[in-house]
mmCIF file of N, CA and C in Angstrom:
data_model
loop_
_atom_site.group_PDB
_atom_site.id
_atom_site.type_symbol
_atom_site.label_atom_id
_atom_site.label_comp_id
_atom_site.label_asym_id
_atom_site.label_seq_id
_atom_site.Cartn_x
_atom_site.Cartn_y
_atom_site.Cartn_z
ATOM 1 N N UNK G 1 13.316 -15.782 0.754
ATOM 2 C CA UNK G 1 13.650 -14.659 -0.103
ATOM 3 C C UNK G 1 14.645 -13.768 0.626
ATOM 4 N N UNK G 2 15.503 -13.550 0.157
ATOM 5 C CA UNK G 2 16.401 -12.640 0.409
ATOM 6 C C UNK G 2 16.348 -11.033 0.165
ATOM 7 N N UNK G 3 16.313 -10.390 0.575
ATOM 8 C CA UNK G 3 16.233 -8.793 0.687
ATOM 9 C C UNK G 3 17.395 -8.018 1.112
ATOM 10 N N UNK G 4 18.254 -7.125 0.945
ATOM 11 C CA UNK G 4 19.148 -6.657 1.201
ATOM 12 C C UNK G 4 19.457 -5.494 0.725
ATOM 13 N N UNK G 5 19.994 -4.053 1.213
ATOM 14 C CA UNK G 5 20.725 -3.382 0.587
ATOM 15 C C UNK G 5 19.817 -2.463 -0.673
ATOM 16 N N UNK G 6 19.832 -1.854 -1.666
ATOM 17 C CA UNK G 6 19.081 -1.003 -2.272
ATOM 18 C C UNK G 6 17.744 -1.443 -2.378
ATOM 19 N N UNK G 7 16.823 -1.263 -2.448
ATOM 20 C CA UNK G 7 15.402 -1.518 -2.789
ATOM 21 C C UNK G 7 14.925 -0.663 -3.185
ATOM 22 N N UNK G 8 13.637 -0.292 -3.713
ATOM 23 C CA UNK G 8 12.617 0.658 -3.718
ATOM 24 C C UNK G 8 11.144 0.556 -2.533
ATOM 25 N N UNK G 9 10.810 1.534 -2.276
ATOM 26 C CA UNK G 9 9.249 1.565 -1.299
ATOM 27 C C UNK G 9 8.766 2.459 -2.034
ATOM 28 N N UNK G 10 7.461 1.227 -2.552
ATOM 29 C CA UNK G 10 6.361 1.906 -3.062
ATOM 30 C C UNK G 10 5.025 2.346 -1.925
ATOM 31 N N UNK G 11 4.744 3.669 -1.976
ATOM 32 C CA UNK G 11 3.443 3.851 -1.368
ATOM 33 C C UNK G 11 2.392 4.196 -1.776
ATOM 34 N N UNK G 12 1.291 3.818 -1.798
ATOM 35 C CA UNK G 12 0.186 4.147 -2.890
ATOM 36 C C UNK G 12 -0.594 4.880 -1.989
ATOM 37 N N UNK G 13 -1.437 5.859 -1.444
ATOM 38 C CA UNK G 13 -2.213 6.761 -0.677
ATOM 39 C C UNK G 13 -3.860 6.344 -1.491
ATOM 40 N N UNK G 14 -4.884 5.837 -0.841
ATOM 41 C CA UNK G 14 -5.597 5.745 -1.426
ATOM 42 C C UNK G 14 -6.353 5.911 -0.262
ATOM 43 N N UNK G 15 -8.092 5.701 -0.635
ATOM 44 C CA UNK G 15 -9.357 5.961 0.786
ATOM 45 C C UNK G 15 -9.660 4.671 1.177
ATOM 46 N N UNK G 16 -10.122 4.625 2.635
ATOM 47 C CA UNK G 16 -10.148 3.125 2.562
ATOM 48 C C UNK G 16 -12.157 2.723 1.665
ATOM 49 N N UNK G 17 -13.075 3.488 1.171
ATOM 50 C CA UNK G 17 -14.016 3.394 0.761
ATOM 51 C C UNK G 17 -13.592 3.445 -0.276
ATOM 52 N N UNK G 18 -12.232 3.125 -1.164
ATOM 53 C CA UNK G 18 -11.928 3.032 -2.040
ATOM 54 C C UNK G 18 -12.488 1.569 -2.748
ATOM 55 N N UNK G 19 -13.198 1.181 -4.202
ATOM 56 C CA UNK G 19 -13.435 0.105 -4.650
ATOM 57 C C UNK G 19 -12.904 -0.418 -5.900
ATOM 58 N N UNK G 20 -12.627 -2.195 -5.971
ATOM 59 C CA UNK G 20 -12.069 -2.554 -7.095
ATOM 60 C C UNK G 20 -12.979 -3.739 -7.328
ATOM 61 N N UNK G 21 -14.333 -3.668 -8.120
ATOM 62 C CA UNK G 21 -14.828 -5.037 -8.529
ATOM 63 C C UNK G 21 -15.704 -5.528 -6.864
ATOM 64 N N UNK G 22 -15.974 -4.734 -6.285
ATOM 65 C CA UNK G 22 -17.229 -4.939 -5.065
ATOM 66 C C UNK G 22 -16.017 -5.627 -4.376
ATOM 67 N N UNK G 23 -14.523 -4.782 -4.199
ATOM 68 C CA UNK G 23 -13.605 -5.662 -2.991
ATOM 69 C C UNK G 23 -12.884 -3.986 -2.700
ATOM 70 N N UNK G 24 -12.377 -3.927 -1.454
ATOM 71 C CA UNK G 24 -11.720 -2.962 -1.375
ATOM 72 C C UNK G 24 -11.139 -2.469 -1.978
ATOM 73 N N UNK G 25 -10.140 -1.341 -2.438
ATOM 74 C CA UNK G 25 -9.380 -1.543 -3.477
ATOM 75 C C UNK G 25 -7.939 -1.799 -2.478
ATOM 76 N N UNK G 26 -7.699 -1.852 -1.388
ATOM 77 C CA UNK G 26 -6.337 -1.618 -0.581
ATOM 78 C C UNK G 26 -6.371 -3.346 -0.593
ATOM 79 N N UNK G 27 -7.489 -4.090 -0.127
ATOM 80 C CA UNK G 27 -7.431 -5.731 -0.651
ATOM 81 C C UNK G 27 -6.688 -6.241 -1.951
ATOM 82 N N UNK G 28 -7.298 -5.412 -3.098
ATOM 83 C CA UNK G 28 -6.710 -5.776 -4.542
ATOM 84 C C UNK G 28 -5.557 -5.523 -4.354
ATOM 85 N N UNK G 29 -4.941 -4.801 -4.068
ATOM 86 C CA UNK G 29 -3.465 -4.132 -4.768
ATOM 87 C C UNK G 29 -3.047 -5.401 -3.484
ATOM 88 N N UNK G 30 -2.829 -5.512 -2.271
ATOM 89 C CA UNK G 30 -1.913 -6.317 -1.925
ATOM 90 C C UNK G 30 -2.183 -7.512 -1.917
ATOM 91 N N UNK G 31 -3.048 -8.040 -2.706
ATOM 92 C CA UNK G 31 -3.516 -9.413 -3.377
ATOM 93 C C UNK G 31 -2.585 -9.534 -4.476
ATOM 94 N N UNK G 32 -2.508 -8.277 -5.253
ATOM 95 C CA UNK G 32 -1.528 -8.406 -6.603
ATOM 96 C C UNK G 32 -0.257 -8.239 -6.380
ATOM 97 N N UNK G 33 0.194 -7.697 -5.346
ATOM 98 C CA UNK G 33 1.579 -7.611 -5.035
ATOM 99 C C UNK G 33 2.335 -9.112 -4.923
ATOM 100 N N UNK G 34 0.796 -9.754 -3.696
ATOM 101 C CA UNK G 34 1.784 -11.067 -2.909
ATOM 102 C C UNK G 34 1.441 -11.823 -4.638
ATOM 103 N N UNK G 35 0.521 -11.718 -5.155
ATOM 104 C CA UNK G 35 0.820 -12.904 -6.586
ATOM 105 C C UNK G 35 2.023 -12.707 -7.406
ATOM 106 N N UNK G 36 2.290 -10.927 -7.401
ATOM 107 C CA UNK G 36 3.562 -10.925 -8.318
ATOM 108 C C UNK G 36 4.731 -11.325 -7.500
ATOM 109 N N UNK G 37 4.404 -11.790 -6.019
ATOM 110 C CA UNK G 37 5.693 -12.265 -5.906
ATOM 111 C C UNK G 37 6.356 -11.083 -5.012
ATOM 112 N N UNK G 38 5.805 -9.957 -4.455
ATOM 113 C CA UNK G 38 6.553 -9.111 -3.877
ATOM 114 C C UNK G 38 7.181 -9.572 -2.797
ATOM 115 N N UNK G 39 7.890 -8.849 -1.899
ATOM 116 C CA UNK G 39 8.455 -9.203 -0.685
ATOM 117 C C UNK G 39 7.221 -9.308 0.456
ATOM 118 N N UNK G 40 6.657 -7.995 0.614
ATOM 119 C CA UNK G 40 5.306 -7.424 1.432
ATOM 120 C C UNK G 40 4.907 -6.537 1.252
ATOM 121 N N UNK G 41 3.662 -6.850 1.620
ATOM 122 C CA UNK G 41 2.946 -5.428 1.396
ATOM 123 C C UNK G 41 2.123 -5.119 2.779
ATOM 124 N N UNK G 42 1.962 -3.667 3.435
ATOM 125 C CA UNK G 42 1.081 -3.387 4.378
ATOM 126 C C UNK G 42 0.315 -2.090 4.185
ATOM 127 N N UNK G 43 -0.633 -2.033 4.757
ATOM 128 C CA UNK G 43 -1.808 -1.330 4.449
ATOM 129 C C UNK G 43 -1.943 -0.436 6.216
ATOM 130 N N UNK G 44 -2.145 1.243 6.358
ATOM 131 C CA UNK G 44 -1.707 1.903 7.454
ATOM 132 C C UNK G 44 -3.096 2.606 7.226
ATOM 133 N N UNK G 45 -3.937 3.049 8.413
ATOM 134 C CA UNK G 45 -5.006 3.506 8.115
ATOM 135 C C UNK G 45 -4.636 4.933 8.726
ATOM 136 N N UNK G 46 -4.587 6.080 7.984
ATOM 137 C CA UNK G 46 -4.907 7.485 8.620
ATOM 138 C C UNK G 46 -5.852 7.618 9.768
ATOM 139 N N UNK G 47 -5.702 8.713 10.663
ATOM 140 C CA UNK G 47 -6.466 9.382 11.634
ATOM 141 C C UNK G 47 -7.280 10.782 10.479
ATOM 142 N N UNK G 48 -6.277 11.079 9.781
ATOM 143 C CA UNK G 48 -7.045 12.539 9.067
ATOM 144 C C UNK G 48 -5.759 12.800 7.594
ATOM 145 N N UNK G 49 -6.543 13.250 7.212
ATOM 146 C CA UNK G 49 -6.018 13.760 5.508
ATOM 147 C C UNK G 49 -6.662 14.533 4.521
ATOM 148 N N UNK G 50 -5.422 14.895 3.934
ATOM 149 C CA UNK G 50 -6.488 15.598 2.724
ATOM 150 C C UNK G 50 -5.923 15.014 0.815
ATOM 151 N N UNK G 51 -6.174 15.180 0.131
ATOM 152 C CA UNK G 51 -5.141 14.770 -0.848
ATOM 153 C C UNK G 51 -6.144 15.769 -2.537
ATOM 154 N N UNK G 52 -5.665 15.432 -3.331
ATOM 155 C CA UNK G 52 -6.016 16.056 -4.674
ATOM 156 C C UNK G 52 -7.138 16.803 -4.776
ATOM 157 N N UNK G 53 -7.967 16.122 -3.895
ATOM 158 C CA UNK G 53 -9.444 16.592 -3.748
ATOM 159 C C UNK G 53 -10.040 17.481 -2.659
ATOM 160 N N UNK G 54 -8.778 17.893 -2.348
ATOM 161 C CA UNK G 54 -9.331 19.004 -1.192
ATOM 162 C C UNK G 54 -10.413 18.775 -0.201
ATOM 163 N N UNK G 55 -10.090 17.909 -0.038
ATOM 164 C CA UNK G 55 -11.312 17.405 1.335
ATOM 165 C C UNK G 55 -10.634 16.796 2.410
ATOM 166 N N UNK G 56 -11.083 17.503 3.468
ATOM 167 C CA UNK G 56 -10.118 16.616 4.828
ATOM 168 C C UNK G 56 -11.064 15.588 4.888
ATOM 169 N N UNK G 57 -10.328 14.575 5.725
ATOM 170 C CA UNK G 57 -11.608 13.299 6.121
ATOM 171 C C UNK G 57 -10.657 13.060 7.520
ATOM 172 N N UNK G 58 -11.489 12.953 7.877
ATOM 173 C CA UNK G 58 -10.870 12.677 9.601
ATOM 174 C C UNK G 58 -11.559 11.569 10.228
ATOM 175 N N UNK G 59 -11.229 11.138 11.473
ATOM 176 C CA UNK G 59 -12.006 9.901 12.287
ATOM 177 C C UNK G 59 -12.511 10.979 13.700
ATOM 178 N N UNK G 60 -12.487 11.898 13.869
ATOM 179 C CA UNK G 60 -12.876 13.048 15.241
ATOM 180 C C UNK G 60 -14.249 12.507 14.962
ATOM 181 N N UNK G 61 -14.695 12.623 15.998
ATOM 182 C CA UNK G 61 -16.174 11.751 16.304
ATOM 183 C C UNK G 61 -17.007 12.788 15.916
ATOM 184 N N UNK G 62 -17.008 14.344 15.832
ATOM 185 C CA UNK G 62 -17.811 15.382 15.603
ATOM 186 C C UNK G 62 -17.805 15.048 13.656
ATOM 187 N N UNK G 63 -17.297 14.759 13.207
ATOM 188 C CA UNK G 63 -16.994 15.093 11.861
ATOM 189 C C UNK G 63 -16.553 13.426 11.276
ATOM 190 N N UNK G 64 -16.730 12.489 11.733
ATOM 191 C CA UNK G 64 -16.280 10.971 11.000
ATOM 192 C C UNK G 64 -16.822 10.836 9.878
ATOM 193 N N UNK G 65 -15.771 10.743 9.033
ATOM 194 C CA UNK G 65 -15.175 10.458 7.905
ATOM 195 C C UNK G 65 -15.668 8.603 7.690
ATOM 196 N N UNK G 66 -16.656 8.421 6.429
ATOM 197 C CA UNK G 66 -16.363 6.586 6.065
ATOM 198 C C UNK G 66 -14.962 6.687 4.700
ATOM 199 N N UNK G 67 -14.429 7.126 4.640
ATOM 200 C CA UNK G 67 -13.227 7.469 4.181
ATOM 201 C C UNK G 67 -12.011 7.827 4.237
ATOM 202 N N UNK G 68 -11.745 7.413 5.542
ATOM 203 C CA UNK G 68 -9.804 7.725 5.844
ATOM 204 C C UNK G 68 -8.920 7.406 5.139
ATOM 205 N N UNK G 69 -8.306 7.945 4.999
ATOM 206 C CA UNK G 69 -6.752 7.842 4.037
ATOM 207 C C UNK G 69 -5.787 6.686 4.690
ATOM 208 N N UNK G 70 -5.572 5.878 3.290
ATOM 209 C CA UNK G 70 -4.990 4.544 3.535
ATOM 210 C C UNK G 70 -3.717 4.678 2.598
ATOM 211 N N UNK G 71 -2.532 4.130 3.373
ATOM 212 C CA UNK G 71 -1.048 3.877 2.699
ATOM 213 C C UNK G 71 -1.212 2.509 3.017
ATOM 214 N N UNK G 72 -0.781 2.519 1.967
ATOM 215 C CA UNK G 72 -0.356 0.513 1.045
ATOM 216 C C UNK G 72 1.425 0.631 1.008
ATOM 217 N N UNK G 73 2.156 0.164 1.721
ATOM 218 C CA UNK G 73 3.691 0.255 1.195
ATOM 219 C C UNK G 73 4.025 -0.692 0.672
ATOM 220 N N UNK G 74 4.955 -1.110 -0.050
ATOM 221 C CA UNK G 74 5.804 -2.402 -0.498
ATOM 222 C C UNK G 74 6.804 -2.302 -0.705
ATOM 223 N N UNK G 75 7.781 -3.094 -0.326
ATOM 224 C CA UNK G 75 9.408 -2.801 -0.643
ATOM 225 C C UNK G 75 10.404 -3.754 -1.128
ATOM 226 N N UNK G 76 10.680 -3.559 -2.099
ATOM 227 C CA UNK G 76 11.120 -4.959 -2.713
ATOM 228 C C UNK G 76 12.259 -4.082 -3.811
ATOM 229 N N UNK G 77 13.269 -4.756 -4.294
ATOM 230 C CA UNK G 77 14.164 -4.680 -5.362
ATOM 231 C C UNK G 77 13.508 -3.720 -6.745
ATOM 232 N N UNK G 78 14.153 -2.733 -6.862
ATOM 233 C CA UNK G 78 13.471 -1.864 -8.199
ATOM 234 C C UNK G 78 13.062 -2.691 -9.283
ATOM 235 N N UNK G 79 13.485 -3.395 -9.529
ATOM 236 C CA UNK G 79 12.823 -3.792 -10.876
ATOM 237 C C UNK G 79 12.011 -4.546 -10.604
ATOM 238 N N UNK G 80 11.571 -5.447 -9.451
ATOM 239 C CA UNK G 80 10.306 -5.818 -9.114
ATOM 240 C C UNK G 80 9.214 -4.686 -8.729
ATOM 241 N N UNK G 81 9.645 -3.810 -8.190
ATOM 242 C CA UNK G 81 8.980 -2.834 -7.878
ATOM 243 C C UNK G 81 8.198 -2.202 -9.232
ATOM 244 N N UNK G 82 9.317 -1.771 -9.883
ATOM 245 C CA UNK G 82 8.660 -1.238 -11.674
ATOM 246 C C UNK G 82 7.885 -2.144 -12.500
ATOM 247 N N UNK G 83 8.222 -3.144 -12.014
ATOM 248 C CA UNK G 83 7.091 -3.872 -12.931
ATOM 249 C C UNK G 83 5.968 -4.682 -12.392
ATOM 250 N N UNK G 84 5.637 -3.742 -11.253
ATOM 251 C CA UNK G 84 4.322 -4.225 -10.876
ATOM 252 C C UNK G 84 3.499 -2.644 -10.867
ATOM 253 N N UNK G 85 3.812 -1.755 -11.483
ATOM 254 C CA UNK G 85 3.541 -0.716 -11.356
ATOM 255 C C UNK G 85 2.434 0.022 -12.879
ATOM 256 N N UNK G 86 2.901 -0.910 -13.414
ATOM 257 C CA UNK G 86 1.521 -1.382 -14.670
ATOM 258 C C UNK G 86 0.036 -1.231 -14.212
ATOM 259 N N UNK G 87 0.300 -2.346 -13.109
ATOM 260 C CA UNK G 87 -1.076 -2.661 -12.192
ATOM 261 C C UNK G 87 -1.482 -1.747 -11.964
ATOM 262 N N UNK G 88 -0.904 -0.825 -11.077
ATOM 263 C CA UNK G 88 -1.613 0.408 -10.370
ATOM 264 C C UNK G 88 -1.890 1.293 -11.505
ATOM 265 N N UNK G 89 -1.787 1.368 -12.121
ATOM 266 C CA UNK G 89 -2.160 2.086 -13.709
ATOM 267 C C UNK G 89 -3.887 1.634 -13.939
ATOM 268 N N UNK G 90 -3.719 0.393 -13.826
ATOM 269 C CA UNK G 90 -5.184 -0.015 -13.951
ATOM 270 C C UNK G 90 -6.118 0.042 -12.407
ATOM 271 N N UNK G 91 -5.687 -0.015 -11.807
ATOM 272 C CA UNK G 91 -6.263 -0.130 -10.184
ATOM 273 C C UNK G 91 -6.586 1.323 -9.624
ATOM 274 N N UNK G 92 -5.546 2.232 -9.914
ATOM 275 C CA UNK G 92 -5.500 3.814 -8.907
ATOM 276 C C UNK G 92 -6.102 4.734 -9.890
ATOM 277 N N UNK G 93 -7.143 4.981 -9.773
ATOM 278 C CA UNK G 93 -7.773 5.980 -10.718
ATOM 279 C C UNK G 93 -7.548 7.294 -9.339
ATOM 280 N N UNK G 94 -7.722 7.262 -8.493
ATOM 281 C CA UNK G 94 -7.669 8.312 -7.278
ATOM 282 C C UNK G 94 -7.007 8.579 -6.395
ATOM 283 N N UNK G 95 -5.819 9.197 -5.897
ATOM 284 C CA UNK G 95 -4.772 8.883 -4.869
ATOM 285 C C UNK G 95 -3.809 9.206 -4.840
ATOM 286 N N UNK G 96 -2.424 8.841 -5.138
ATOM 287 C CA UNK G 96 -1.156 9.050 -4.955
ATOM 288 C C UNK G 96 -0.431 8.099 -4.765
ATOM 289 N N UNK G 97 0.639 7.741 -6.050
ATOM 290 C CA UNK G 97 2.066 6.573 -5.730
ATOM 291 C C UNK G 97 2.883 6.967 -5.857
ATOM 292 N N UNK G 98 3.879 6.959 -4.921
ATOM 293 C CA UNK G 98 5.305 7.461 -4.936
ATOM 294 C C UNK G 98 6.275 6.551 -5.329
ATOM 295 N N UNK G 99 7.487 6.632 -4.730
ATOM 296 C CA UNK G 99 8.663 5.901 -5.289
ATOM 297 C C UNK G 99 9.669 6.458 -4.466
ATOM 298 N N UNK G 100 10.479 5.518 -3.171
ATOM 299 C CA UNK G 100 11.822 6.162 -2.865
ATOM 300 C C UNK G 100 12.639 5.099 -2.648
ATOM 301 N N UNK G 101 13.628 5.972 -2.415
ATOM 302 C CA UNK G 101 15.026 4.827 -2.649
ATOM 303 C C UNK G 101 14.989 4.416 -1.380
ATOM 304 N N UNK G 102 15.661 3.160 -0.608
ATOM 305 C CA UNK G 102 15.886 2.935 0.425
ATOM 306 C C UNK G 102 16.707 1.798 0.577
ATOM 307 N N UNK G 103 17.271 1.417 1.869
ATOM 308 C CA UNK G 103 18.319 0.668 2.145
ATOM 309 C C UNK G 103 17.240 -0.310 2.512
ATOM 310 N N UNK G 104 17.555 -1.068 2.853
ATOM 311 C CA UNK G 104 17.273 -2.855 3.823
ATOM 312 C C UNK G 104 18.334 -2.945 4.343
ATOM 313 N N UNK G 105 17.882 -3.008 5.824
ATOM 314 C CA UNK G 105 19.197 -3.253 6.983
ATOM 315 C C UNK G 105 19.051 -4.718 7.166
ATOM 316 N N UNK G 106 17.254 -5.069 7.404
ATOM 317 C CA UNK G 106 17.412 -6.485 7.478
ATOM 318 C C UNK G 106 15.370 -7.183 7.309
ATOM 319 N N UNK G 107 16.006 -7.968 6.729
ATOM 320 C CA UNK G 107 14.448 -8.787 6.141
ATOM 321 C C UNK G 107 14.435 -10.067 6.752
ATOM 322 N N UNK G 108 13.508 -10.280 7.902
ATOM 323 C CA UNK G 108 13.558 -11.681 8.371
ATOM 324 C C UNK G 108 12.253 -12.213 8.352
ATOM 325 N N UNK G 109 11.682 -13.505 8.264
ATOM 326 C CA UNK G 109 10.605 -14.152 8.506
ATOM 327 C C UNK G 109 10.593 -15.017 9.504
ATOM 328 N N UNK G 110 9.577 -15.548 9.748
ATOM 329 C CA UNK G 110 9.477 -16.294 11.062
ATOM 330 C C UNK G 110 9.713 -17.745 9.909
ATOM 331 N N UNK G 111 10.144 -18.643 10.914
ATOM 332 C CA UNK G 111 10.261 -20.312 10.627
ATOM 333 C C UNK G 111 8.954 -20.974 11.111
ATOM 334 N N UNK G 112 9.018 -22.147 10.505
ATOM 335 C CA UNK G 112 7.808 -22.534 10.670
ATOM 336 C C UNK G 112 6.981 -23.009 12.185
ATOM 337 N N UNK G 113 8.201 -22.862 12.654
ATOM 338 C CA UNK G 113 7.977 -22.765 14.583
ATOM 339 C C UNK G 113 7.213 -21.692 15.219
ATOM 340 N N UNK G 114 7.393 -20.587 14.357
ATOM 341 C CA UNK G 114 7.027 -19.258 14.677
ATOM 342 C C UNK G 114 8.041 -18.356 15.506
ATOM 343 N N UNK G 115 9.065 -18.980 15.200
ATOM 344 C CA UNK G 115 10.389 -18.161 15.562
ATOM 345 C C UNK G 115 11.346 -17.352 14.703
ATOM 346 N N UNK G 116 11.485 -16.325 15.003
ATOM 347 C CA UNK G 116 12.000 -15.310 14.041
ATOM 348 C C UNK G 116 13.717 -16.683 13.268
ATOM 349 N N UNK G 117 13.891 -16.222 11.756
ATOM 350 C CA UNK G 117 14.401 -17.000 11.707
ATOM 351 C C UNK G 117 15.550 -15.916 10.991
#
């Protein structure tokens, strides 16, 4: 797959005690990404946050949080991007998805050697 030049990055902000059907919900969404075919998707676990709900959740050992704040990114060509964005309609009842513009300087995968190719 080729990647280059304008794209979109989607980030979805969700908890990681977030659930979809007794599976994570940060599992689902980049289960549905790689089926629609996205480029990638990765999943970043917070140290501390707060979001809609006015609640910090932190990992500080006085105060641990089973709920840290999780970013899901994906970056792929806008109109792949928009039309996987249905999904999260049905998936994100709680959280935050953004949308920004961005370049691709460069998209590489490894070969089947395991050498950058």
């Amino acid at each position: 797959m080729k990647l280059e030049g304008s794209a979109l990055r989607l980030t979805i902000f969700v908890g990681d005690s977030d659930i979809w059907h007794h599976r994570p919900l940060y599992h689902e969404i980049v289960h549905r990404a790689h089926q629609a075919g996205l480029a990638g998707a990765s999943v970043f676990r917070g140290m501390e946050g707060y979001g809609a709900s006015n609640h910090i959740h932190t990992s500080r050992i006085l105060s641990l949080s089973e709920d840290l704040p999780l970013a899901i990114i994906i970056v792929d060509a806008g109109e792949k991007i928009r039309a996987f964005l249905p999904q999260l309609d049905e998936l994100v009842t709680e959280g935050l998805v953004i949308l920004d513009e961005v370049e691709v300087i460069r998209y590489v995968g490894r070969t089947s050697a395991g050498q950058a190719g």
